[in-house]
GROMACS .gro file of C-alpha atoms in nm:
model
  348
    1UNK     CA    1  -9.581  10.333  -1.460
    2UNK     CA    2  -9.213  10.312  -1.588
    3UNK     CA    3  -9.211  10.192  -1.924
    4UNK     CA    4  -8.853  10.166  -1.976
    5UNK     CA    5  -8.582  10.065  -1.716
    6UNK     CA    6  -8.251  10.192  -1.821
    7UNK     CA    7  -7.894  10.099  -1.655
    8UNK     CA    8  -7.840  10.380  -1.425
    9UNK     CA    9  -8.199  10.335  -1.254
   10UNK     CA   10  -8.169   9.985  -1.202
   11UNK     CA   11  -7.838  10.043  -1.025
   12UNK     CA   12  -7.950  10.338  -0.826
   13UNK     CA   13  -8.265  10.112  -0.722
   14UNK     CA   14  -8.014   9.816  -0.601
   15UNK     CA   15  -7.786  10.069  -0.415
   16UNK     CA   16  -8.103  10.214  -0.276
   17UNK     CA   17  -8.232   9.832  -0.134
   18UNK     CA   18  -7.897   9.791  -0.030
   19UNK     CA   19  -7.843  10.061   0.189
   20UNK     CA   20  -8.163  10.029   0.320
   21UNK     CA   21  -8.098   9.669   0.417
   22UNK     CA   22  -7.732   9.754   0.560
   23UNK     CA   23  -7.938  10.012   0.812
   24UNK     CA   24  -8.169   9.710   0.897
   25UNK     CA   25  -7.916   9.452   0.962
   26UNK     CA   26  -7.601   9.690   1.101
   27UNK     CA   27  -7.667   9.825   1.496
   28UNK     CA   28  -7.505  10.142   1.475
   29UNK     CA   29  -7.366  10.152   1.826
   30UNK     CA   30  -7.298  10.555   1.952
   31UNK     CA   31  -6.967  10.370   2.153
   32UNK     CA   32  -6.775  10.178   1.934
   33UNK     CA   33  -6.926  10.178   1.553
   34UNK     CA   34  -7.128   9.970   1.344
   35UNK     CA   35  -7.178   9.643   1.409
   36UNK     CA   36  -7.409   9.284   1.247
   37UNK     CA   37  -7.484   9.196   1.670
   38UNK     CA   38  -7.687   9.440   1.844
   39UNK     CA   39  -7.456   9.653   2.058
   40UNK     CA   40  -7.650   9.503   2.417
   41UNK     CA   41  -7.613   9.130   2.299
   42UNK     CA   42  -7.267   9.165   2.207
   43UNK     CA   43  -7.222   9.298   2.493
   44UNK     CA   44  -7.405   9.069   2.748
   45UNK     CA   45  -7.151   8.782   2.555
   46UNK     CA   46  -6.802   9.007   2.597
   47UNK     CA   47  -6.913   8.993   2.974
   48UNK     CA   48  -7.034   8.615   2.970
   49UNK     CA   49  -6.665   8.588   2.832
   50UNK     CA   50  -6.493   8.756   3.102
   51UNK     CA   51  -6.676   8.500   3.353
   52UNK     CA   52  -6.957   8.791   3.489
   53UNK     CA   53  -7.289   8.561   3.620
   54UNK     CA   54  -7.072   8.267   3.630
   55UNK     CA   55  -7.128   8.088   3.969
   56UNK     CA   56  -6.805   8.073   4.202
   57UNK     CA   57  -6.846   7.703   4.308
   58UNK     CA   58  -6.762   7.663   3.890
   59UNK     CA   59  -6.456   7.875   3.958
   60UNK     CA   60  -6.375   7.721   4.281
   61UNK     CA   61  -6.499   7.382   4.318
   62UNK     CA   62  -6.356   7.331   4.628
   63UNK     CA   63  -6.256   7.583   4.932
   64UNK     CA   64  -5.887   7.374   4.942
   65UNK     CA   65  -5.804   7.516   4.623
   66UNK     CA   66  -5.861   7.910   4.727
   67UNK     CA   67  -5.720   7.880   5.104
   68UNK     CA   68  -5.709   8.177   5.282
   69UNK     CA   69  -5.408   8.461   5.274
   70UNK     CA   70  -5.347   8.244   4.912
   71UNK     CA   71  -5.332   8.347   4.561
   72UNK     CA   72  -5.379   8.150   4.234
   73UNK     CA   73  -5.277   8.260   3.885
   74UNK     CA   74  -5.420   8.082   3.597
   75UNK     CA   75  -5.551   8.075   3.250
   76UNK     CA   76  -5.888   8.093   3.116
   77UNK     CA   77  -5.936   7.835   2.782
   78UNK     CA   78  -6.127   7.942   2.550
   79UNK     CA   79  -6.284   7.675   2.445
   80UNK     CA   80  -6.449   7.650   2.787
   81UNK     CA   81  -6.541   8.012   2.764
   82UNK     CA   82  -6.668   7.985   2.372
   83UNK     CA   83  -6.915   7.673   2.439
   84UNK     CA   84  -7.079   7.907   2.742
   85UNK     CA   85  -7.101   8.156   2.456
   86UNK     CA   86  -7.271   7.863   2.213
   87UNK     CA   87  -7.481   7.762   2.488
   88UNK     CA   88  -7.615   8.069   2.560
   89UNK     CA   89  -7.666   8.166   2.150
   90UNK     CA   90  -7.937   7.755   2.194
   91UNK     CA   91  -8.119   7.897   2.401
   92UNK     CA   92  -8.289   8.117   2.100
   93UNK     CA   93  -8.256   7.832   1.848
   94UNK     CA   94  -8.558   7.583   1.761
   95UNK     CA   95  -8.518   7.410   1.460
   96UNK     CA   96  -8.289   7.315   1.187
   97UNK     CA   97  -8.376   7.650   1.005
   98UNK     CA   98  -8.237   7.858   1.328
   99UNK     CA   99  -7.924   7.644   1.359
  100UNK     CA  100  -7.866   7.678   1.010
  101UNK     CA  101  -7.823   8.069   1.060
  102UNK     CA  102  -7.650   8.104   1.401
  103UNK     CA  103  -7.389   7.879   1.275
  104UNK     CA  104  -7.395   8.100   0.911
  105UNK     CA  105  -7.352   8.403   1.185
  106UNK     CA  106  -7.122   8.280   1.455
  107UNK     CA  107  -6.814   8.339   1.283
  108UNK     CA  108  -6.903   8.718   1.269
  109UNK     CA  109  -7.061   8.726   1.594
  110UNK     CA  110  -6.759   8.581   1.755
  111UNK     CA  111  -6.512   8.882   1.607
  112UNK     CA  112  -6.788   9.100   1.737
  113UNK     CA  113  -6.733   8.938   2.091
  114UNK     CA  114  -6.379   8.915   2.081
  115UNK     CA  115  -6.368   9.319   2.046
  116UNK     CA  116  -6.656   9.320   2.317
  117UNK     CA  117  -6.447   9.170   2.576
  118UNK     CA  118  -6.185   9.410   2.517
  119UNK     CA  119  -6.369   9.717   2.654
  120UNK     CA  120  -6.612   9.600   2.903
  121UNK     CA  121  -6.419   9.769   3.146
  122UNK     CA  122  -6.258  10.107   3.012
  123UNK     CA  123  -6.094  10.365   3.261
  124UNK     CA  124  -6.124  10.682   3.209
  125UNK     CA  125  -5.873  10.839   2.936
  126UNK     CA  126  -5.775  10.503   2.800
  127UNK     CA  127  -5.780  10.446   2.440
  128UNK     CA  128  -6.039  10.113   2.317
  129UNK     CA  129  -5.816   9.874   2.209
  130UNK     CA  130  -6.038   9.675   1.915
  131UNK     CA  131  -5.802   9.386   1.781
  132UNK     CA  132  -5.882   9.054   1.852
  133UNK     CA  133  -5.860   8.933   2.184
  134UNK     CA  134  -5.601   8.648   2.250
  135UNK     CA  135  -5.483   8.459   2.565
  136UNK     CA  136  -5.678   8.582   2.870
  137UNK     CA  137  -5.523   8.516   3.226
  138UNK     CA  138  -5.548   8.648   3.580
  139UNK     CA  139  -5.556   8.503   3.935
  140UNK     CA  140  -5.740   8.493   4.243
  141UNK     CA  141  -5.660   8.644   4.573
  142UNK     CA  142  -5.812   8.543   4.880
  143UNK     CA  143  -5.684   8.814   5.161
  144UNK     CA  144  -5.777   9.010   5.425
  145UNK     CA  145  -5.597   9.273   5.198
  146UNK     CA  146  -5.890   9.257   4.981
  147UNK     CA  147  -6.145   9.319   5.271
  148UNK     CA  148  -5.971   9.576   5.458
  149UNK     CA  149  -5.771   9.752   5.135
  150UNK     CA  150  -6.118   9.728   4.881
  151UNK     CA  151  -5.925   9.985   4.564
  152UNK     CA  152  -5.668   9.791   4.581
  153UNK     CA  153  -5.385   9.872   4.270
  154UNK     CA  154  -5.307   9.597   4.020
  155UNK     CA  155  -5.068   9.645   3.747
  156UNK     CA  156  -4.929   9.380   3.512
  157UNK     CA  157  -4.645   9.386   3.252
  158UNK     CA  158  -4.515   9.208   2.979
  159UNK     CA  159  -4.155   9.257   3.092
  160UNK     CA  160  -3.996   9.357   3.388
  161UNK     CA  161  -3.940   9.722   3.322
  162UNK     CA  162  -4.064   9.881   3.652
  163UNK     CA  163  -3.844   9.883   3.942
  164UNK     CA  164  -4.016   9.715   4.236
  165UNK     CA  165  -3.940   9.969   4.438
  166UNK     CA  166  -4.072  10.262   4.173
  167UNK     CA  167  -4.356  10.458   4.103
  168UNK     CA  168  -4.536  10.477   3.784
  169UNK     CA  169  -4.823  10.633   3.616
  170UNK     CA  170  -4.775  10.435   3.353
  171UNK     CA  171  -5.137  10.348   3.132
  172UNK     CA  172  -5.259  10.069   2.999
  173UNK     CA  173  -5.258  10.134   2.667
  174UNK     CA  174  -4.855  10.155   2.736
  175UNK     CA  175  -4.710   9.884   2.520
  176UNK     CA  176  -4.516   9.741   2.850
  177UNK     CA  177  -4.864   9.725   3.053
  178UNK     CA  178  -5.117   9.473   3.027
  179UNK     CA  179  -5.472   9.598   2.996
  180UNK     CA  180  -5.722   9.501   3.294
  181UNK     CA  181  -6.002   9.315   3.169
  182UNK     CA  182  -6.168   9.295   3.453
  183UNK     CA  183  -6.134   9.341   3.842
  184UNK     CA  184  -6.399   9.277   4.085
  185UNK     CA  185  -6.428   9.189   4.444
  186UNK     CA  186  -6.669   8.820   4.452
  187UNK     CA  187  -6.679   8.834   4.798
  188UNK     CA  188  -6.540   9.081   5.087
  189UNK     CA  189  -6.213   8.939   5.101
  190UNK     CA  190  -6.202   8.793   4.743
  191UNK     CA  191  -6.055   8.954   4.470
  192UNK     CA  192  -6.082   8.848   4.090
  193UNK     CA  193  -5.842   9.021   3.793
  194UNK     CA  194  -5.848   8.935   3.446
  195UNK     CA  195  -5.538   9.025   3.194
  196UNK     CA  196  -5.546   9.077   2.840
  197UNK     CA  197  -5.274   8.828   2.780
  198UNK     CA  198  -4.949   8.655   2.990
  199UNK     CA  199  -4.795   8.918   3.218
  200UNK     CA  200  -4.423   8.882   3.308
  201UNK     CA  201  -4.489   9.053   3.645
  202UNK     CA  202  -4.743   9.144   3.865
  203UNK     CA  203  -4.792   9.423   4.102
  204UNK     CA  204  -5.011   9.444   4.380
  205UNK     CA  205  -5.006   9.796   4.563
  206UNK     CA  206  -5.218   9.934   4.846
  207UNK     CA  207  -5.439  10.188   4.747
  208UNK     CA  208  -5.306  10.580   4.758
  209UNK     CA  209  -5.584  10.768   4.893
  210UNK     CA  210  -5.592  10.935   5.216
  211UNK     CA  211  -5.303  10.949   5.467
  212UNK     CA  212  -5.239  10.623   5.719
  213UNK     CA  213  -5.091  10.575   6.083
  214UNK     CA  214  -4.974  10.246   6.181
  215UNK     CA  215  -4.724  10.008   6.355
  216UNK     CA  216  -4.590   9.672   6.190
  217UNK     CA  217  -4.566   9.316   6.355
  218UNK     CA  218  -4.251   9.116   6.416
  219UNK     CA  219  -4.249   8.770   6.351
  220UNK     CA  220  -3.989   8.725   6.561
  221UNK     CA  221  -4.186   8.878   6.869
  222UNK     CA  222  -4.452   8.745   7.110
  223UNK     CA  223  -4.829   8.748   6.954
  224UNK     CA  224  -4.981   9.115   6.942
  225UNK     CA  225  -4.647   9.309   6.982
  226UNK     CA  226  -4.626   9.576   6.719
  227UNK     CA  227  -4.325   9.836   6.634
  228UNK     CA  228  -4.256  10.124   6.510
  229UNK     CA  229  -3.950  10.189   6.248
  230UNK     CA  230  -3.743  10.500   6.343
  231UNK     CA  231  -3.744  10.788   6.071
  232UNK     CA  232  -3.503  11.109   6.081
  233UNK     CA  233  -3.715  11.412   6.158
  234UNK     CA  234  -3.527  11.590   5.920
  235UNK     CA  235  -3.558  11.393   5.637
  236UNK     CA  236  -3.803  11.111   5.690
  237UNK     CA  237  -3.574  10.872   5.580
  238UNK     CA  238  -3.572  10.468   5.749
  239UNK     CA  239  -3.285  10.541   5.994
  240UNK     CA  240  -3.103  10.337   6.274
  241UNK     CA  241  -3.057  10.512   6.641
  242UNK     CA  242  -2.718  10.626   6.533
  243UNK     CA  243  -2.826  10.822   6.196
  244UNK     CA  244  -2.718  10.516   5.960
  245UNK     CA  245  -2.985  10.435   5.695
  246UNK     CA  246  -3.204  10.128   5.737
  247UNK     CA  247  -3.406   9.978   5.423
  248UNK     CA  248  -3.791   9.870   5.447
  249UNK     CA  249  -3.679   9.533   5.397
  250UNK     CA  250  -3.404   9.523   5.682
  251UNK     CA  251  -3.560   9.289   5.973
  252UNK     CA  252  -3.649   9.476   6.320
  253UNK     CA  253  -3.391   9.519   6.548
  254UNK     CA  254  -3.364   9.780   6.902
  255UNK     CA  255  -3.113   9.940   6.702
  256UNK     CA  256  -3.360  10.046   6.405
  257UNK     CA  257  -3.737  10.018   6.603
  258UNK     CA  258  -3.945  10.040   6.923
  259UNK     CA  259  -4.178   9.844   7.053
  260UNK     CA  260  -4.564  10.017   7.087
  261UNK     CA  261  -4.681  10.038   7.423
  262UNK     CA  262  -5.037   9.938   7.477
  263UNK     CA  263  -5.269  10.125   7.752
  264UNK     CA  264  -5.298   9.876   8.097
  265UNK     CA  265  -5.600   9.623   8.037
  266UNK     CA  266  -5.668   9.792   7.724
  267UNK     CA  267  -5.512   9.574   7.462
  268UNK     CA  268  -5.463   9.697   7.117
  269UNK     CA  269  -5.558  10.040   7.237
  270UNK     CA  270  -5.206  10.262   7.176
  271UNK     CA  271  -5.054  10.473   7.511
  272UNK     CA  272  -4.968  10.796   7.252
  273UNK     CA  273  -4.814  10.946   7.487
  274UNK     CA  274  -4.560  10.705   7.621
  275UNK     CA  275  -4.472  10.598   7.239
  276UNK     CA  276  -4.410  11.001   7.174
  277UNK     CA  277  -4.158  10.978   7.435
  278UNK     CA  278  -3.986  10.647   7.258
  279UNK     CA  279  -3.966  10.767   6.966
  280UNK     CA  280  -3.838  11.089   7.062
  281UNK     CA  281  -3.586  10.948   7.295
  282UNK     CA  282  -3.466  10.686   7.034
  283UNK     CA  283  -3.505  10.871   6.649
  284UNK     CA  284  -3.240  11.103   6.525
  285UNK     CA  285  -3.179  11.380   6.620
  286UNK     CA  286  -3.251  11.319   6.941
  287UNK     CA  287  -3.410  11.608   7.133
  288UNK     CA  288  -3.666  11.698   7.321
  289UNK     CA  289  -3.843  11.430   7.596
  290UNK     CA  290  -4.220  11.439   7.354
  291UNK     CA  291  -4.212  11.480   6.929
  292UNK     CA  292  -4.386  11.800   6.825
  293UNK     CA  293  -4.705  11.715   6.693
  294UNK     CA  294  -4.565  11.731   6.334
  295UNK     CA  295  -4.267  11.549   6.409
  296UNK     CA  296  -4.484  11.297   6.567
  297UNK     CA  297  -4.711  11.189   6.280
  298UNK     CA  298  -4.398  11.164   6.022
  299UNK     CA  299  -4.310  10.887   6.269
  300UNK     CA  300  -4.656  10.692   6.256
  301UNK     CA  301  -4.672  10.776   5.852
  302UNK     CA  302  -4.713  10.424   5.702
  303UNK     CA  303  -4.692  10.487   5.285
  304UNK     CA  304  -4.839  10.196   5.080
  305UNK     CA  305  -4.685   9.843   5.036
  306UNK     CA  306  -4.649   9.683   4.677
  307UNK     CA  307  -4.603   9.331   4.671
  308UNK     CA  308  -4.459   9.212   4.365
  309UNK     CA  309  -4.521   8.854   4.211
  310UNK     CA  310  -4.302   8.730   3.888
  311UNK     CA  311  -3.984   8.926   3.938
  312UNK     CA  312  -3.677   8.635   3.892
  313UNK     CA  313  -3.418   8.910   4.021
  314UNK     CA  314  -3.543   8.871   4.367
  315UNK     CA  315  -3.683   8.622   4.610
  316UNK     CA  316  -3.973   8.508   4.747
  317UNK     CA  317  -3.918   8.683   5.079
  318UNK     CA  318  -3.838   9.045   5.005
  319UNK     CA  319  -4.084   9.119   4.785
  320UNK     CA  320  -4.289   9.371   4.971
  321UNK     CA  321  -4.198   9.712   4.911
  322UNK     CA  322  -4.198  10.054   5.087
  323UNK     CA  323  -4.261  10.311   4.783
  324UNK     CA  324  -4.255  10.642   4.985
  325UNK     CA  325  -3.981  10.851   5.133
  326UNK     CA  326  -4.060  11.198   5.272
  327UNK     CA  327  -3.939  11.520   5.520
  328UNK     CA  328  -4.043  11.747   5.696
  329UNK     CA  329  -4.083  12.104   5.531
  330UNK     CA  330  -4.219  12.342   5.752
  331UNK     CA  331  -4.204  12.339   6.146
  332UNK     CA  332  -4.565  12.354   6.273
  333UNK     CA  333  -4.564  12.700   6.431
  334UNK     CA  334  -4.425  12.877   6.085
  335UNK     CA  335  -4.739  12.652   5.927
  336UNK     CA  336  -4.975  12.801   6.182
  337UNK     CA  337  -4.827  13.231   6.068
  338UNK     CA  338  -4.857  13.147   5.714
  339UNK     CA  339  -5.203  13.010   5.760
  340UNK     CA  340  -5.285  13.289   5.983
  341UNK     CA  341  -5.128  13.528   5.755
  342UNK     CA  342  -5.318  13.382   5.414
  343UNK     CA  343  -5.685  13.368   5.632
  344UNK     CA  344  -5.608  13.810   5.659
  345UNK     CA  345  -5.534  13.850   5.374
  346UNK     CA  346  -5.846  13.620   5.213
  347UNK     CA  347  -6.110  13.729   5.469
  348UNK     CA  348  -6.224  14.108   5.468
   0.00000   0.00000   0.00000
């Protein structure tokens, strides 16, 4: 037994009991640091936050409000969002004494969440952004977009500093781009996104994986008629019959299109051959009667659509963008020799 306590082992005895109470009361989480709430609770709450387990009859009370080929923007209050947070937190709370300390606690327990919500969904390569979360918004699409496009693109910005028209690689930790909060499908042909804040413009793209073959509707035309836009075979570039350039946005016209014929009694079943020979006898150069095989799929090449939502330099009607333009590099026979070539020279 101690007989004497002097300064220095009084303080290294309170250090001691503080440290070792720190390591009790701290959850020392591998992903993002030390924390008071235990990394899973914190967060089960970020998610709670971000509307995850919420029914969709509280979203959408009413099928009216969500009709379908419709989008709806809004803004998630927080107060709405922080009482489903308190509700949750009663659930564990008895008596006076346990009220007492979850309301001592909440004020750290809701920085905790705020950073939570901020990284429940991080893609790969991203920085974790960590200050404290502010406005959240986002919309709702109900499309058939959504069912038959399901990794769909969505970008946001906080100004309008991406031409519509443009690619980008741009990340979301870019200053100009709004981070994703969260994107999920609710349903096969709805499609929920949440924004870290009030975008300026919003960009909806079709997904860019794998290449596509298609023909467009014409409002214009009877029910079930689809076209085709012509393309130079030299360059790939939207072209009229006589070699002047045509935008994606310019309506269809015989001049600029042809009209997809459709196998007898088989409707929606494509004649390929007969719309090889219309294409070949109407896109520039004109040559041959029947498109070489290559020439033939830069025809039927449909690139991605954007549609953009926000953007007060343009209207309401030509908002959805072809991003791609493309030519032809090799002729198909030269493709064949070099592959035959690079097989001999690969294979013993």
């Amino acid at each position: 037994m101690l007989k004497n306590l002097s300064a220095d082992l009084v303080i290294d005895a309170a250090m001691a009991a503080t440290q070792k109470y720190v390591s009790l009361v701290l959850d020392n989480d591998p992903d993002d640091g030390e924390h008071v709430v235990p990394g899973e609770l914190r967060r089960f709450f970020g998610r709670l936050r971000l509307l995850h387990g919420v029914p969709f009859s509280y979203l959408v009370p009413d099928a009216a409000l969500l009709p379908i080929e419709s989008i709806r923007f809004f803004y998630i209050d927080r107060s709405w969002t922080d009482a489903l947070v308190q509700g949750a937190l009663s659930v564990g709370t008895i008596t006076t004494s346990d009220r007492s300390q979850l309301e001592a606690v909440y004020p750290t327990l809701r920085n905790e969440i705020d950073e939570a919500e901020r990284f429940a969904r991080q893609p790969q390569g991203e920085e974790m952004l960590k200050a404290g979360s502010g406005t959240i918004t986002g919309f709702l699409l109900r499309s058939r977009a959504v069912s038959g496009w399901p990794n769909l693109h969505v970008r946001a910005y906080s100004r309008d500093v991406v031409k519509d028209d443009a690619l980008t690689t741009e990340a979301e930790s870019n200053p100009e781009r709004m981070k994703v909060l969260r994107m999920e499908r609710l349903a096969p042909a709805v499609l929920l996104v949440l924004f870290d804040g009030v975008p300026a413009v919003v960009h909806i793209e079709e997904p860019r994986q794998g290449i596509q073959f298609g023909a467009r509707t014409d409002k214009n035309t009877p029910f079930g008629t689809r076209k085709v836009r012509l393309r130079d075979k030299n360059t790939g570039n939207l072209v009229n019959k006589d070699g002047s350039k045509s935008e994606p946005t310019d309506p269809f016209t015989p001049d600029n299109s042809v009209v997809v014929p459709f196998r007898p009694n088989a409707p929606g079943v494509i004649d390929l051959a007969k719309l090889n020979q219309r294409l070949a006898a109407a896109a520039p150069p004109v040559g041959p009667p029947k498109l070489p095989p290559q020439e033939f799929a830069l025809e039927m090449l449909r690139f991605p659509y954007r549609q953009v939502f926000g953007d007060p330099k343009e209207t309401e009607g030509s908002q959805f963008y072809e991003l791609d333009a493309f030519q032809v590099a090799i002729g198909l026979s030269e493709w064949k020799d070099q592959v035959i070539n690079y097989m001999e020279k690969v294979q013993p």
